[in-house]
Amino acid sequence: MDFEQIRHLEQLPEEELAERILKIRKEQGKNVCLLAHLYQRKKITELADFVGDSYGLSKSAAQFEGGKYIVFAGVRFMAESARILARPEQEVLHPDPEAGCPMADMASLPQVLQAWDFLKIGKKTTPITYMNSTADIKAFCGENEGTICTSSNALKTFEWAFKKSDRVFFLPDEHLGRNTALKFGISPEDIAIWDPEKENGVDPESYGDAKVVLWRGYCPVHMKFTVRDIDHVRKFYPKAKIIVHPECTSDVVERADYVGSTDFIRTYVAKETKPGDQIFIGTEVNLIQNLSAQYPDRLISKLHRSLCLTMYQINLGRILYTLENLDTFERVEIPASVQYHAKVALERMLSLQG
Ligand code: SF4
């Protein structure tokens, strides 16, 4: 990778970059499929073939006619998921291979295997990993009769897991895990934490009876929202509706008016709000800004500052560099056995959706 050239491109005005990207897109036609996650900046989403959540995007790319090159504007685990679901002849390119999701990177395979050795004894345990995890962890779940969930179908995966086992081992997001467990009816006393930073995950005593063991991982962006932010909005905007993502802590989720995935948030604003409404949202700021630009007749605002820095690492300069070097740009590659087991877990998730 020519970093000097990337730095040069990153300095160019957005209009020029967008024009050059469009020109290549025109020349390449259906050969290239550009995907943009909902947390990407407006200029990027405007140029994309598909905008959506990570799972929806990967599915769209695999079904895209042509699409030899899939360029994924999002973080690394998303590009990996696209690789897992892509057709064999497709190539997946991630404009900044260093842009990982801090939460996904909080669970490494050796750490998870250490926990698993301990947790699989005694109770029949099903591992469930959130989509926001590395390909290794997805494969671990596939190999151990577990599955993957998104923030929209987490509850369904709990129902499935408890029909065939006594305990769920949920990773890597403690908060999505806890919010789902509580919604499923598990009492707080039946939930234990596995902290990978501590020897034997903190307190081995508590795992014996726990129905749900949560990996101590979190999204630094969604952790920023607090009950104080909610109280503040309630005080100064008493008519406003507050909607948050289930990666937020359970006290924030409890006090919000609505809780849901990025797609739920987008649909809520499109279908359930009208001109003059006030909506405060607890998720990544670019989704909020894009919605606010789309519906200028409503007040759509963030609950707190919430920029995802690694999402922000993807920019127009990087995308242009990727497109200008389609033949030589580093491919996202996943070892065959990891790919196989991760796909098993993803297909299991799909079969649960009926
Ligand atoms: S918003 Fe949170 S979960 Fe999403 S990519 Fe950023 S750090 Fe990861």
PDB file of C-alpha atoms in Angstrom, residues 3-237:
ATOM      1  CA  PHE A   3       0.716   5.446   2.177  1.00  0.00           C
ATOM      2  CA  GLU A   4       2.108   8.634   0.656  1.00  0.00           C
ATOM      3  CA  GLN A   5      -0.419   8.396  -2.150  1.00  0.00           C
ATOM      4  CA  ILE A   6      -3.223   7.647   0.332  1.00  0.00           C
ATOM      5  CA  ARG A   7      -2.276  10.706   2.392  1.00  0.00           C
ATOM      6  CA  HIS A   8      -2.243  12.814  -0.754  1.00  0.00           C
ATOM      7  CA  LEU A   9      -5.718  11.605  -1.754  1.00  0.00           C
ATOM      8  CA  GLU A  10      -7.050  12.215   1.749  1.00  0.00           C
ATOM      9  CA  GLN A  11      -6.140  15.904   1.417  1.00  0.00           C
ATOM     10  CA  LEU A  12      -8.165  16.455  -1.769  1.00  0.00           C
ATOM     11  CA  PRO A  13     -11.556  18.211  -1.663  1.00  0.00           C
ATOM     12  CA  GLU A  14     -14.528  15.876  -1.234  1.00  0.00           C
ATOM     13  CA  GLU A  15     -16.129  16.990  -4.517  1.00  0.00           C
ATOM     14  CA  GLU A  16     -13.027  16.038  -6.502  1.00  0.00           C
ATOM     15  CA  LEU A  17     -12.777  12.667  -4.747  1.00  0.00           C
ATOM     16  CA  ALA A  18     -16.453  11.943  -5.327  1.00  0.00           C
ATOM     17  CA  GLU A  19     -16.104  12.798  -9.016  1.00  0.00           C
ATOM     18  CA  ARG A  20     -13.102  10.498  -9.454  1.00  0.00           C
ATOM     19  CA  ILE A  21     -14.879   7.697  -7.598  1.00  0.00           C
ATOM     20  CA  LEU A  22     -17.949   8.081  -9.807  1.00  0.00           C
ATOM     21  CA  LYS A  23     -15.770   7.995 -12.917  1.00  0.00           C
ATOM     22  CA  ILE A  24     -14.190   4.666 -11.916  1.00  0.00           C
ATOM     23  CA  ARG A  25     -17.574   3.303 -10.892  1.00  0.00           C
ATOM     24  CA  LYS A  26     -18.885   4.155 -14.365  1.00  0.00           C
ATOM     25  CA  GLU A  27     -15.924   2.500 -16.094  1.00  0.00           C
ATOM     26  CA  GLN A  28     -16.181  -0.617 -13.944  1.00  0.00           C
ATOM     27  CA  GLY A  29     -19.985  -0.874 -14.163  1.00  0.00           C
ATOM     28  CA  LYS A  30     -21.360  -3.971 -12.384  1.00  0.00           C
ATOM     29  CA  ASN A  31     -17.839  -5.218 -11.727  1.00  0.00           C
ATOM     30  CA  VAL A  32     -17.692  -3.210  -8.501  1.00  0.00           C
ATOM     31  CA  CYS A  33     -20.159  -3.247  -5.640  1.00  0.00           C
ATOM     32  CA  LEU A  34     -19.639  -0.497  -3.062  1.00  0.00           C
ATOM     33  CA  LEU A  35     -21.208  -1.148   0.344  1.00  0.00           C
ATOM     34  CA  ALA A  36     -21.574   1.458   3.083  1.00  0.00           C
ATOM     35  CA  HIS A  37     -22.571   0.800   6.672  1.00  0.00           C
ATOM     36  CA  LEU A  38     -25.204   3.082   8.189  1.00  0.00           C
ATOM     37  CA  TYR A  39     -22.496   4.631  10.397  1.00  0.00           C
ATOM     38  CA  GLN A  40     -20.565   5.954   7.388  1.00  0.00           C
ATOM     39  CA  ARG A  41     -20.532   9.617   6.429  1.00  0.00           C
ATOM     40  CA  LYS A  42     -23.202  10.990   4.086  1.00  0.00           C
ATOM     41  CA  LYS A  43     -20.774  11.548   1.181  1.00  0.00           C
ATOM     42  CA  ILE A  44     -19.852   7.862   1.305  1.00  0.00           C
ATOM     43  CA  THR A  45     -23.409   6.558   1.623  1.00  0.00           C
ATOM     44  CA  GLU A  46     -24.414   8.700  -1.365  1.00  0.00           C
ATOM     45  CA  LEU A  47     -21.904   6.869  -3.571  1.00  0.00           C
ATOM     46  CA  ALA A  48     -22.737   3.342  -2.409  1.00  0.00           C
ATOM     47  CA  ASP A  49     -24.768   0.642  -4.162  1.00  0.00           C
ATOM     48  CA  PHE A  50     -26.168  -0.470  -0.814  1.00  0.00           C
ATOM     49  CA  VAL A  51     -26.417   1.187   2.595  1.00  0.00           C
ATOM     50  CA  GLY A  52     -27.440  -0.909   5.584  1.00  0.00           C
ATOM     51  CA  ASP A  53     -26.376  -2.938   8.594  1.00  0.00           C
ATOM     52  CA  SER A  54     -23.463  -5.345   8.334  1.00  0.00           C
ATOM     53  CA  TYR A  55     -25.440  -8.509   7.773  1.00  0.00           C
ATOM     54  CA  GLY A  56     -27.871  -6.992   5.264  1.00  0.00           C
ATOM     55  CA  LEU A  57     -24.960  -5.531   3.309  1.00  0.00           C
ATOM     56  CA  SER A  58     -23.078  -8.816   3.088  1.00  0.00           C
ATOM     57  CA  LYS A  59     -26.195 -10.551   1.804  1.00  0.00           C
ATOM     58  CA  SER A  60     -26.805  -7.844  -0.806  1.00  0.00           C
ATOM     59  CA  ALA A  61     -23.230  -8.126  -2.069  1.00  0.00           C
ATOM     60  CA  ALA A  62     -23.445 -11.904  -2.443  1.00  0.00           C
ATOM     61  CA  GLN A  63     -26.650 -11.510  -4.464  1.00  0.00           C
ATOM     62  CA  PHE A  64     -25.351  -8.602  -6.572  1.00  0.00           C
ATOM     63  CA  GLU A  65     -25.194  -9.474 -10.241  1.00  0.00           C
ATOM     64  CA  GLY A  66     -21.532  -9.141 -11.278  1.00  0.00           C
ATOM     65  CA  GLY A  67     -19.892  -7.656  -8.200  1.00  0.00           C
ATOM     66  CA  LYS A  68     -16.469  -9.152  -8.809  1.00  0.00           C
ATOM     67  CA  TYR A  69     -15.025  -6.580  -6.405  1.00  0.00           C
ATOM     68  CA  ILE A  70     -16.867  -5.860  -3.180  1.00  0.00           C
ATOM     69  CA  VAL A  71     -15.536  -2.688  -1.551  1.00  0.00           C
ATOM     70  CA  PHE A  72     -16.760  -2.521   2.057  1.00  0.00           C
ATOM     71  CA  ALA A  73     -16.939   0.883   3.755  1.00  0.00           C
ATOM     72  CA  GLY A  74     -17.240  -0.261   7.355  1.00  0.00           C
ATOM     73  CA  VAL A  75     -15.057  -1.913   9.986  1.00  0.00           C
ATOM     74  CA  ARG A  76     -13.022  -5.113   9.596  1.00  0.00           C
ATOM     75  CA  PHE A  77     -15.470  -7.694  10.980  1.00  0.00           C
ATOM     76  CA  MET A  78     -18.024  -6.453   8.437  1.00  0.00           C
ATOM     77  CA  ALA A  79     -15.624  -6.983   5.542  1.00  0.00           C
ATOM     78  CA  GLU A  80     -14.900 -10.455   6.965  1.00  0.00           C
ATOM     79  CA  SER A  81     -18.621 -11.241   7.059  1.00  0.00           C
ATOM     80  CA  ALA A  82     -18.912 -10.130   3.449  1.00  0.00           C
ATOM     81  CA  ARG A  83     -16.056 -12.525   2.601  1.00  0.00           C
ATOM     82  CA  ILE A  84     -17.810 -15.374   4.406  1.00  0.00           C
ATOM     83  CA  LEU A  85     -21.057 -14.814   2.531  1.00  0.00           C
ATOM     84  CA  ALA A  86     -19.602 -13.793  -0.847  1.00  0.00           C
ATOM     85  CA  ARG A  87     -19.515 -16.098  -3.841  1.00  0.00           C
ATOM     86  CA  PRO A  88     -16.095 -17.755  -4.351  1.00  0.00           C
ATOM     87  CA  GLU A  89     -15.303 -15.710  -7.458  1.00  0.00           C
ATOM     88  CA  GLN A  90     -15.899 -12.391  -5.655  1.00  0.00           C
ATOM     89  CA  GLU A  91     -13.053 -10.443  -4.051  1.00  0.00           C
ATOM     90  CA  VAL A  92     -13.616  -8.392  -0.898  1.00  0.00           C
ATOM     91  CA  LEU A  93     -11.566  -5.230  -0.350  1.00  0.00           C
ATOM     92  CA  HIS A  94     -11.523  -3.220   2.876  1.00  0.00           C
ATOM     93  CA  PRO A  95     -10.264   0.347   2.241  1.00  0.00           C
ATOM     94  CA  ASP A  96      -8.481   0.494   5.614  1.00  0.00           C
ATOM     95  CA  PRO A  97      -7.488  -2.974   6.870  1.00  0.00           C
ATOM     96  CA  GLU A  98      -6.476  -1.359  10.187  1.00  0.00           C
ATOM     97  CA  ALA A  99     -10.022  -0.152  10.907  1.00  0.00           C
ATOM     98  CA  GLY A 100     -11.251  -2.790  13.346  1.00  0.00           C
ATOM     99  CA  CYS A 101     -14.181  -2.638  15.749  1.00  0.00           C
ATOM    100  CA  PRO A 102     -12.852  -2.248  19.316  1.00  0.00           C
ATOM    101  CA  MET A 103     -15.684  -4.374  20.688  1.00  0.00           C
ATOM    102  CA  ALA A 104     -15.094  -7.241  18.243  1.00  0.00           C
ATOM    103  CA  ASP A 105     -11.401  -7.129  19.144  1.00  0.00           C
ATOM    104  CA  MET A 106     -12.203  -7.569  22.860  1.00  0.00           C
ATOM    105  CA  ALA A 107     -12.701 -11.323  22.337  1.00  0.00           C
ATOM    106  CA  SER A 108      -9.748 -13.257  20.929  1.00  0.00           C
ATOM    107  CA  LEU A 109      -9.960 -16.980  20.148  1.00  0.00           C
ATOM    108  CA  PRO A 110      -7.399 -18.147  22.771  1.00  0.00           C
ATOM    109  CA  GLN A 111      -9.274 -16.205  25.476  1.00  0.00           C
ATOM    110  CA  VAL A 112     -12.621 -17.605  24.377  1.00  0.00           C
ATOM    111  CA  LEU A 113     -11.293 -21.172  24.295  1.00  0.00           C
ATOM    112  CA  GLN A 114      -9.998 -20.755  27.830  1.00  0.00           C
ATOM    113  CA  ALA A 115     -13.452 -19.655  28.991  1.00  0.00           C
ATOM    114  CA  TRP A 116     -15.129 -22.436  27.023  1.00  0.00           C
ATOM    115  CA  ASP A 117     -13.015 -25.134  28.698  1.00  0.00           C
ATOM    116  CA  PHE A 118     -14.426 -23.958  31.974  1.00  0.00           C
ATOM    117  CA  LEU A 119     -18.017 -23.199  30.985  1.00  0.00           C
ATOM    118  CA  LYS A 120     -18.824 -26.332  29.025  1.00  0.00           C
ATOM    119  CA  ILE A 121     -18.424 -28.474  32.159  1.00  0.00           C
ATOM    120  CA  GLY A 122     -21.576 -29.227  34.150  1.00  0.00           C
ATOM    121  CA  LYS A 123     -24.274 -27.470  32.141  1.00  0.00           C
ATOM    122  CA  LYS A 124     -25.068 -27.895  28.481  1.00  0.00           C
ATOM    123  CA  THR A 125     -24.011 -24.511  27.134  1.00  0.00           C
ATOM    124  CA  THR A 126     -24.708 -22.877  23.777  1.00  0.00           C
ATOM    125  CA  PRO A 127     -22.376 -20.132  22.564  1.00  0.00           C
ATOM    126  CA  ILE A 128     -23.948 -17.174  20.770  1.00  0.00           C
ATOM    127  CA  THR A 129     -21.852 -14.435  19.277  1.00  0.00           C
ATOM    128  CA  TYR A 130     -23.031 -11.051  18.121  1.00  0.00           C
ATOM    129  CA  MET A 131     -22.415 -10.255  14.463  1.00  0.00           C
ATOM    130  CA  ASN A 132     -19.854  -7.725  15.727  1.00  0.00           C
ATOM    131  CA  SER A 133     -17.160 -10.331  16.308  1.00  0.00           C
ATOM    132  CA  THR A 134     -14.156 -11.636  14.411  1.00  0.00           C
ATOM    133  CA  ALA A 135     -14.444 -14.499  11.917  1.00  0.00           C
ATOM    134  CA  ASP A 136     -12.572 -16.762  14.411  1.00  0.00           C
ATOM    135  CA  ILE A 137     -15.248 -16.266  17.054  1.00  0.00           C
ATOM    136  CA  LYS A 138     -18.058 -16.839  14.574  1.00  0.00           C
ATOM    137  CA  ALA A 139     -16.328 -20.070  13.549  1.00  0.00           C
ATOM    138  CA  PHE A 140     -15.957 -21.096  17.219  1.00  0.00           C
ATOM    139  CA  CYS A 141     -19.747 -20.785  17.608  1.00  0.00           C
ATOM    140  CA  GLY A 142     -20.373 -22.712  14.401  1.00  0.00           C
ATOM    141  CA  GLU A 143     -18.104 -25.522  15.544  1.00  0.00           C
ATOM    142  CA  ASN A 144     -19.678 -25.749  18.994  1.00  0.00           C
ATOM    143  CA  GLU A 145     -23.347 -25.948  18.015  1.00  0.00           C
ATOM    144  CA  GLY A 146     -23.855 -22.261  18.576  1.00  0.00           C
ATOM    145  CA  THR A 147     -24.970 -19.420  16.398  1.00  0.00           C
ATOM    146  CA  ILE A 148     -24.622 -15.741  15.544  1.00  0.00           C
ATOM    147  CA  CYS A 149     -27.116 -12.984  16.248  1.00  0.00           C
ATOM    148  CA  THR A 150     -27.744  -9.441  15.162  1.00  0.00           C
ATOM    149  CA  SER A 151     -29.257  -6.783  17.370  1.00  0.00           C
ATOM    150  CA  SER A 152     -32.623  -7.485  15.698  1.00  0.00           C
ATOM    151  CA  ASN A 153     -32.811 -11.242  16.233  1.00  0.00           C
ATOM    152  CA  ALA A 154     -30.899 -11.749  19.504  1.00  0.00           C
ATOM    153  CA  LEU A 155     -34.075 -12.718  21.374  1.00  0.00           C
ATOM    154  CA  LYS A 156     -34.890 -15.415  18.839  1.00  0.00           C
ATOM    155  CA  THR A 157     -31.437 -16.948  19.233  1.00  0.00           C
ATOM    156  CA  PHE A 158     -31.926 -17.091  23.028  1.00  0.00           C
ATOM    157  CA  GLU A 159     -35.257 -18.901  22.547  1.00  0.00           C
ATOM    158  CA  TRP A 160     -33.557 -21.388  20.240  1.00  0.00           C
ATOM    159  CA  ALA A 161     -30.575 -21.928  22.533  1.00  0.00           C
ATOM    160  CA  PHE A 162     -32.647 -22.516  25.666  1.00  0.00           C
ATOM    161  CA  LYS A 163     -34.739 -25.144  23.909  1.00  0.00           C
ATOM    162  CA  LYS A 164     -31.668 -27.323  23.535  1.00  0.00           C
ATOM    163  CA  SER A 165     -29.418 -26.308  26.434  1.00  0.00           C
ATOM    164  CA  ASP A 166     -29.359 -24.968  29.990  1.00  0.00           C
ATOM    165  CA  ARG A 167     -27.046 -22.031  29.535  1.00  0.00           C
ATOM    166  CA  VAL A 168     -26.059 -19.369  27.001  1.00  0.00           C
ATOM    167  CA  PHE A 169     -22.510 -18.097  26.687  1.00  0.00           C
ATOM    168  CA  PHE A 170     -22.909 -14.713  24.981  1.00  0.00           C
ATOM    169  CA  LEU A 171     -20.096 -12.726  23.400  1.00  0.00           C
ATOM    170  CA  PRO A 172     -18.563 -10.258  22.896  1.00  0.00           C
ATOM    171  CA  ASP A 173     -21.083  -7.552  23.968  1.00  0.00           C
ATOM    172  CA  GLU A 174     -22.034  -7.728  27.643  1.00  0.00           C
ATOM    173  CA  HIS A 175     -24.803  -5.162  27.185  1.00  0.00           C
ATOM    174  CA  LEU A 176     -26.622  -6.621  24.214  1.00  0.00           C
ATOM    175  CA  GLY A 177     -26.354  -9.956  26.063  1.00  0.00           C
ATOM    176  CA  ARG A 178     -27.791  -8.575  29.307  1.00  0.00           C
ATOM    177  CA  ASN A 179     -30.565  -6.580  27.585  1.00  0.00           C
ATOM    178  CA  THR A 180     -31.593  -9.690  25.654  1.00  0.00           C
ATOM    179  CA  ALA A 181     -31.402 -11.996  28.685  1.00  0.00           C
ATOM    180  CA  LEU A 182     -33.582  -9.632  30.752  1.00  0.00           C
ATOM    181  CA  LYS A 183     -36.094  -9.346  27.924  1.00  0.00           C
ATOM    182  CA  PHE A 184     -36.132 -13.123  27.677  1.00  0.00           C
ATOM    183  CA  GLY A 185     -37.079 -13.285  31.360  1.00  0.00           C
ATOM    184  CA  ILE A 186     -33.783 -14.326  32.924  1.00  0.00           C
ATOM    185  CA  SER A 187     -33.410 -12.747  36.358  1.00  0.00           C
ATOM    186  CA  PRO A 188     -30.322 -10.601  37.048  1.00  0.00           C
ATOM    187  CA  GLU A 189     -29.125 -13.135  39.660  1.00  0.00           C
ATOM    188  CA  ASP A 190     -28.904 -15.801  36.964  1.00  0.00           C
ATOM    189  CA  ILE A 191     -26.520 -13.730  34.859  1.00  0.00           C
ATOM    190  CA  ALA A 192     -22.750 -13.982  35.381  1.00  0.00           C
ATOM    191  CA  ILE A 193     -19.854 -12.161  33.738  1.00  0.00           C
ATOM    192  CA  TRP A 194     -16.725 -13.652  32.223  1.00  0.00           C
ATOM    193  CA  ASP A 195     -13.973 -11.046  32.303  1.00  0.00           C
ATOM    194  CA  PRO A 196     -11.142 -12.110  29.968  1.00  0.00           C
ATOM    195  CA  GLU A 197      -8.744  -9.718  31.669  1.00  0.00           C
ATOM    196  CA  LYS A 198      -8.989 -11.597  34.962  1.00  0.00           C
ATOM    197  CA  GLU A 199      -7.732 -15.050  35.802  1.00  0.00           C
ATOM    198  CA  ASN A 200     -10.538 -17.610  35.372  1.00  0.00           C
ATOM    199  CA  GLY A 201     -12.875 -14.795  34.338  1.00  0.00           C
ATOM    200  CA  VAL A 202     -13.200 -13.241  37.859  1.00  0.00           C
ATOM    201  CA  ASP A 203     -15.440 -15.421  40.015  1.00  0.00           C
ATOM    202  CA  PRO A 204     -15.676 -19.110  39.041  1.00  0.00           C
ATOM    203  CA  GLU A 205     -18.189 -19.719  41.869  1.00  0.00           C
ATOM    204  CA  SER A 206     -20.841 -17.690  40.112  1.00  0.00           C
ATOM    205  CA  TYR A 207     -20.779 -19.742  36.916  1.00  0.00           C
ATOM    206  CA  GLY A 208     -22.077 -22.957  38.443  1.00  0.00           C
ATOM    207  CA  ASP A 209     -25.757 -21.958  38.372  1.00  0.00           C
ATOM    208  CA  ALA A 210     -25.723 -19.061  35.952  1.00  0.00           C
ATOM    209  CA  LYS A 211     -28.142 -19.391  33.046  1.00  0.00           C
ATOM    210  CA  VAL A 212     -26.358 -16.743  31.017  1.00  0.00           C
ATOM    211  CA  VAL A 213     -22.644 -15.961  31.044  1.00  0.00           C
ATOM    212  CA  LEU A 214     -21.742 -12.671  29.379  1.00  0.00           C
ATOM    213  CA  TRP A 215     -18.358 -11.834  27.927  1.00  0.00           C
ATOM    214  CA  ARG A 216     -17.121  -8.538  29.344  1.00  0.00           C
ATOM    215  CA  GLY A 217     -16.935  -6.620  26.067  1.00  0.00           C
ATOM    216  CA  TYR A 218     -18.556  -3.348  25.135  1.00  0.00           C
ATOM    217  CA  CYS A 219     -18.930  -0.774  22.417  1.00  0.00           C
ATOM    218  CA  PRO A 220     -17.082   2.396  23.487  1.00  0.00           C
ATOM    219  CA  VAL A 221     -19.540   4.489  21.469  1.00  0.00           C
ATOM    220  CA  HIS A 222     -22.760   3.148  22.975  1.00  0.00           C
ATOM    221  CA  MET A 223     -21.263   3.141  26.480  1.00  0.00           C
ATOM    222  CA  LYS A 224     -21.166   6.941  26.287  1.00  0.00           C
ATOM    223  CA  PHE A 225     -24.929   7.290  26.731  1.00  0.00           C
ATOM    224  CA  THR A 226     -26.032   7.619  30.328  1.00  0.00           C
ATOM    225  CA  VAL A 227     -29.201   8.001  32.369  1.00  0.00           C
ATOM    226  CA  ARG A 228     -28.118  11.600  32.950  1.00  0.00           C
ATOM    227  CA  ASP A 229     -28.341  12.262  29.204  1.00  0.00           C
ATOM    228  CA  ILE A 230     -31.853  10.860  29.202  1.00  0.00           C
ATOM    229  CA  ASP A 231     -32.889  12.954  32.222  1.00  0.00           C
ATOM    230  CA  HIS A 232     -31.453  16.016  30.510  1.00  0.00           C
ATOM    231  CA  VAL A 233     -33.527  15.466  27.361  1.00  0.00           C
ATOM    232  CA  ARG A 234     -36.663  14.727  29.406  1.00  0.00           C
ATOM    233  CA  LYS A 235     -36.195  18.000  31.289  1.00  0.00           C
ATOM    234  CA  PHE A 236     -35.532  20.304  28.334  1.00  0.00           C
ATOM    235  CA  TYR A 237     -37.521  18.500  25.610  1.00  0.00           C
TER     236      TYR A 237
END
